[in-house]
Coordinates of C-alpha atoms in Angstrom, one line a residue:
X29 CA 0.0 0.0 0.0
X30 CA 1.1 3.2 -0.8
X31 CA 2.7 5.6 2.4
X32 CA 0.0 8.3 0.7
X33 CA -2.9 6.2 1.8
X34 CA -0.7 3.9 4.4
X35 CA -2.0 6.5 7.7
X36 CA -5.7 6.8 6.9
X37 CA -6.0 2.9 6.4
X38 CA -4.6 2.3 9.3
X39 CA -7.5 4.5 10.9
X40 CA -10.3 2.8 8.8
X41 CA -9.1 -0.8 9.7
X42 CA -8.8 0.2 13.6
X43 CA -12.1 1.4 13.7
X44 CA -13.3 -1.6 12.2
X45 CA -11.1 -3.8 14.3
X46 CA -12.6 -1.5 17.7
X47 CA -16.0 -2.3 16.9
X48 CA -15.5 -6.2 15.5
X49 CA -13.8 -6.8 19.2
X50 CA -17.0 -5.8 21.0
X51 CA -19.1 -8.1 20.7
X52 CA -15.9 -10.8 21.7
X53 CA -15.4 -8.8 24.9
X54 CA -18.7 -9.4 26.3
X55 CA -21.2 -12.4 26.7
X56 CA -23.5 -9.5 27.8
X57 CA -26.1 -8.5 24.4
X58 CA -27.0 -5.5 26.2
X59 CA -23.1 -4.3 27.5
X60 CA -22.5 -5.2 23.3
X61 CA -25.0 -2.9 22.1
X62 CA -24.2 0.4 25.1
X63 CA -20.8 0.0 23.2
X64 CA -21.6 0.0 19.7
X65 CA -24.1 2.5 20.3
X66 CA -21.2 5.0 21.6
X67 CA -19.5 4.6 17.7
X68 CA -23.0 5.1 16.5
X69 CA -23.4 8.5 18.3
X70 CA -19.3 9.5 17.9
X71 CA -19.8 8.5 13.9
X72 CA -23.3 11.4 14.6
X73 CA -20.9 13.7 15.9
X74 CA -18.1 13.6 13.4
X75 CA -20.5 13.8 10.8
X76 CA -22.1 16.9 12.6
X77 CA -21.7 20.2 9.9
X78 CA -19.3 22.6 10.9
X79 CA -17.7 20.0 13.2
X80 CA -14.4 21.1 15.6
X81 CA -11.9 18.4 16.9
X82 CA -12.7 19.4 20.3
X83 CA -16.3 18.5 20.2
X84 CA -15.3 14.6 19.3
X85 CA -15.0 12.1 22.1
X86 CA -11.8 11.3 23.6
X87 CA -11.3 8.3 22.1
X88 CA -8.0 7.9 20.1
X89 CA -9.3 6.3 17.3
X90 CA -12.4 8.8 17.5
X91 CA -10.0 11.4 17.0
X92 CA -8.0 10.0 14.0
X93 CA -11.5 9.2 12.2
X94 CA -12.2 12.4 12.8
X95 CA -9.3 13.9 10.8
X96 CA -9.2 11.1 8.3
X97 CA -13.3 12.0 7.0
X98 CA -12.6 15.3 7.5
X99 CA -9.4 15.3 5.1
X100 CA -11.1 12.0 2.8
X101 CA -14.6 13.2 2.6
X102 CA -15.2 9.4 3.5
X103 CA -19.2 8.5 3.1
X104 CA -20.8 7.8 6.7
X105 CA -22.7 5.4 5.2
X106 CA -19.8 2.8 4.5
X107 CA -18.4 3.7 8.5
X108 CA -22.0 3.1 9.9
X109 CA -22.7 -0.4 7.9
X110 CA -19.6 -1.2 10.0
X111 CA -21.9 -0.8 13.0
X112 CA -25.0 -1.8 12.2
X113 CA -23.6 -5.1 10.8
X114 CA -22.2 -6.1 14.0
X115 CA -25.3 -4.7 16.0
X116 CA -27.4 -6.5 13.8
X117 CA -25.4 -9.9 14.5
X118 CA -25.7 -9.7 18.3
X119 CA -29.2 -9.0 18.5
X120 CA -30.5 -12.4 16.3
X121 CA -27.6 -14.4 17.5
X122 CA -27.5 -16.4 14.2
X123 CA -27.9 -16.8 10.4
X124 CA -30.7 -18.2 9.2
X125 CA -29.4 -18.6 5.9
X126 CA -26.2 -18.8 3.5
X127 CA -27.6 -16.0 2.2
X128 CA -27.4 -13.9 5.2
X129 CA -24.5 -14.8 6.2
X130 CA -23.5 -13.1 2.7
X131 CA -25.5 -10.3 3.5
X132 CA -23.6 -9.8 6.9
X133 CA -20.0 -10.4 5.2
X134 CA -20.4 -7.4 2.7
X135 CA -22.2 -5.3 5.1
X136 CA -19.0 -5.8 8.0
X137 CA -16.5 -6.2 5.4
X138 CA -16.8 -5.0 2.3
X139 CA -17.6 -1.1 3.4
X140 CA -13.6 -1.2 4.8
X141 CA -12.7 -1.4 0.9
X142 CA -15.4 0.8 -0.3
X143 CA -13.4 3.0 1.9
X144 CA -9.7 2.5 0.8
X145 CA -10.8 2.9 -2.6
X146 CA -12.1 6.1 -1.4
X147 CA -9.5 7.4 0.2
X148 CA -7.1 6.9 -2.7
X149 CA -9.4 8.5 -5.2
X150 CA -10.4 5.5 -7.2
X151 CA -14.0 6.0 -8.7
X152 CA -14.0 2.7 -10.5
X153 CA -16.9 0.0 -10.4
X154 CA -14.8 -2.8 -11.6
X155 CA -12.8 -2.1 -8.8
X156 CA -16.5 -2.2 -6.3
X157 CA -18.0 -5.3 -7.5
X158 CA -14.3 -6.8 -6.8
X159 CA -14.5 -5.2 -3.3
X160 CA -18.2 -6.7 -3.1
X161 CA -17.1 -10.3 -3.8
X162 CA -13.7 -9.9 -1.3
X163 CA -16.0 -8.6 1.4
X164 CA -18.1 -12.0 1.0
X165 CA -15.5 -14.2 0.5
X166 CA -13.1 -12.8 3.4
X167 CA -16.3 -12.2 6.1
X168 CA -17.7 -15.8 5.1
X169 CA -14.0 -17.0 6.1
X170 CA -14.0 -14.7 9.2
X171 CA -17.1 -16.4 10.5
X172 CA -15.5 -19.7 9.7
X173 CA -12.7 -19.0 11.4
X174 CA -14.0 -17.6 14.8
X175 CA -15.7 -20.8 15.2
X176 CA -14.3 -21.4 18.7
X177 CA -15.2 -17.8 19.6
X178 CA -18.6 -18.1 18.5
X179 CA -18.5 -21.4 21.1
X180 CA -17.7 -19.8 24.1
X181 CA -20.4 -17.5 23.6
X182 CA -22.9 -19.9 22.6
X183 CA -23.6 -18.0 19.2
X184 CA -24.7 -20.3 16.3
X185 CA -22.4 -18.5 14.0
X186 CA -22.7 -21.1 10.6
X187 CA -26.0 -20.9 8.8
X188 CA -29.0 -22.5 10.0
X189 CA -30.4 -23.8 6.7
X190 CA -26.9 -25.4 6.0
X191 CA -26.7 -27.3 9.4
X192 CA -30.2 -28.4 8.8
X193 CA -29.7 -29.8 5.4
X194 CA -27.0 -32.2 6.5
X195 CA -28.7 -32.8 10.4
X196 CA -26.7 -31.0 12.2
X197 CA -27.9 -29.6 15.6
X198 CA -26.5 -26.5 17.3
X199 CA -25.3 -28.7 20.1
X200 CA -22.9 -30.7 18.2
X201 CA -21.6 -27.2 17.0
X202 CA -21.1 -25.8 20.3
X203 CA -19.5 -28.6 21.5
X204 CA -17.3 -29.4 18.6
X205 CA -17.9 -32.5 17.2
X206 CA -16.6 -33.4 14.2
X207 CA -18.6 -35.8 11.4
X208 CA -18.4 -36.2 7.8
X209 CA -21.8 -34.1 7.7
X210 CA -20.0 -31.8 9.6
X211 CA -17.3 -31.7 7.2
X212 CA -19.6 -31.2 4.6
X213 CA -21.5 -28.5 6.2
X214 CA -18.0 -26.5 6.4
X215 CA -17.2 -27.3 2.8
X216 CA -20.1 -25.8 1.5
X217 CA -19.9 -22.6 3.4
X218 CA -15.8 -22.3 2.7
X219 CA -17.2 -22.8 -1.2
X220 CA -19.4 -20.2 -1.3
X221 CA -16.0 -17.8 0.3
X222 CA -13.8 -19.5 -2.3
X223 CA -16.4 -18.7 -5.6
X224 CA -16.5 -14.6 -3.9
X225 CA -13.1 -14.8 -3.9
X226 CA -12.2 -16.7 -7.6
X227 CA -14.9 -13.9 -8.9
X228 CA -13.0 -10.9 -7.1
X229 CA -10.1 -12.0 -8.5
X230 CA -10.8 -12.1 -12.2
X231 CA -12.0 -8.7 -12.1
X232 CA -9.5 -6.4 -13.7
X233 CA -8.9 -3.4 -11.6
X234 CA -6.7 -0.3 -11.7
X235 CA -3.2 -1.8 -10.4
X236 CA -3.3 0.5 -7.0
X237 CA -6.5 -2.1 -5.7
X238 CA -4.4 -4.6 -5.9
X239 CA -2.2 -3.1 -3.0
X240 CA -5.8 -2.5 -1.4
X241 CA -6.9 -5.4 -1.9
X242 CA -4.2 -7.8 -0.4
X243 CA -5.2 -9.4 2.3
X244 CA -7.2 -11.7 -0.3
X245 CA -4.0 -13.8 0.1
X246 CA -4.9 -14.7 3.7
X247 CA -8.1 -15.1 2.9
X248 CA -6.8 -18.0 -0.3
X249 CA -4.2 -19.1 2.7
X250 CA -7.3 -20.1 5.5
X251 CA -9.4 -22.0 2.7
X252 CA -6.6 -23.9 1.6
X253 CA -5.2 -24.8 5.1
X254 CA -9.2 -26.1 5.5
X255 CA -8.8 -28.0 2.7
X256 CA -6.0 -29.2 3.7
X257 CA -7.5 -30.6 6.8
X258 CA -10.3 -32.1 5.3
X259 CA -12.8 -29.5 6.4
X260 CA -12.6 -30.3 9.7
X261 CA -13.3 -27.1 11.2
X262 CA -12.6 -27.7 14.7
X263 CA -8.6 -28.9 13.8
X264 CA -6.7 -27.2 16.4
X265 CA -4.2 -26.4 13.7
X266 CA -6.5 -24.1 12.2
X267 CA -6.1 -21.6 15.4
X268 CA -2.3 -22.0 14.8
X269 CA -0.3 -18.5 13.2
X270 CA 0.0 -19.2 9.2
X271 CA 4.3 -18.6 9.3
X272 CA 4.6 -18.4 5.7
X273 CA 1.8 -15.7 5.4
X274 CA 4.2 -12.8 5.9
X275 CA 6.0 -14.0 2.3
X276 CA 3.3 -14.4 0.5
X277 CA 1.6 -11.2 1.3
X278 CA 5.7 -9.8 0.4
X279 CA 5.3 -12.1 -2.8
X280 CA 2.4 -10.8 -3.8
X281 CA 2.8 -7.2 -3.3
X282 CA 6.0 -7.4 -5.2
X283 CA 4.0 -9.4 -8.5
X284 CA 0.9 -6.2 -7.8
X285 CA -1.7 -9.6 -7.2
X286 CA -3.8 -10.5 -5.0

């Protein structure tokens, strides 16, 4: 990524990363949404006309978003979908459907690249249906992912019309027990991430995006380690640091893929 767009990128993914973390912090629905509801009103605020720094909360990262749609001109509607995604999620507690679980993955996901593009002046919509499909295909693998999270809280986090088409109950999820319909439950969720992310990938874009759009290359690197272990989503190795991430992210930005 370039060191023009490097800072306010780093502000845009913190947010994101501030309000993802809240709903891990707490097993408490209502603690979840006082704290998401204080970005909702500090995203009011920053948007206010005529806005000063000194009327925005005192909150780091507040304060940098501040400057960053102040200088960007970034649209609140992208920040807020941030928000409202991850409110959204805590109050039903589950997916009923593939589809919303696509719904949810470019509404928390996709937004952070409507905003890079934004930020480094690309008005392109090649370059937004490829951020569409990377939001899907890298939120689907999020979910996938946080699995043993979504445990420990005792939030059904894979799609209830998926578990119910190969018999599995929401017990055998929360307590981690691995089948062949299992397996194939997981399959069919990390396919519909890998078809987002073949389609986001074919899509030519302006060759900046493809700095933007890097961390596609974790998202290729989770599916195949699943693969890898047979779609068994609760293999402990899964948890583990990918060590040879760093070089393929270094390999990649060098080639301008992702």
């Amino acid at each position: 990524m370039t060191k023009a767009i490097r800072t306010p990128a780093l502000v845009v993914r913190a947010f994101n990363v501030e309000v993802a973390r809240i709903q891990d912090q707490t097993t408490d629905p209502q603690t979840a949404a006082f704290r998401l509801q204080f970005w909702q009103d500090a995203l009011t605020i920053i948007y206010k006309k005529d806005q000063s720094q000194q009327n925005i909360p005192a909150n780091p990262i507040a304060q940098e978003l501040y400057k960053v749609c102040s200088c960007y001109s970034l649209p609140r509607r992208h920040l807020e979908r941030l928000v409202t995604s991850r409110s959204g999620l805590i109050k039903a507690r589950h997916f009923r459907s593939l589809e919303d679980l696509e719904r949810y993955a470019e509404d928390a996901v996709s937004p952070i690249y409507y905003l890079l593009l934004n930020v480094a002046g690309i008005k392109d919509i090649h370059a937004d249906h490829a951020a569409s499909h990377l939001g899907k295909a890298q939120g689907i693998a999020n979910i996938l992912r946080s699995i043993y999270v979504s445990n420990h809280h005792k939030m059904m986090s894979l799609p209830m019309d998926i578990l119910m088409k190969y018999g599995i109950s929401q017990e055998e999820v929360l307590r981690g027990i691995d089948s062949e319909n299992m397996r194939n439950v997981t399959f069919e969720i990390a396919s519909q991430a890998n078809s987002h992310l073949e389609k986001a990938r074919k899509i030519k874009v302006p060759k900046i995006v493809n700095q933007i759009f890097l961390p596609a290359t974790g998202v290729d690197a989770y599916l195949k380690k699943l693969q890898k272990a047979n779609f068994n989503i609760f293999e402990k190795s899964l948890q583990k640091q990918n060590t040879t991430l760093p070089f393929s992210l270094y390999y990649r930005r060098l080639t301008n893929k992702y």
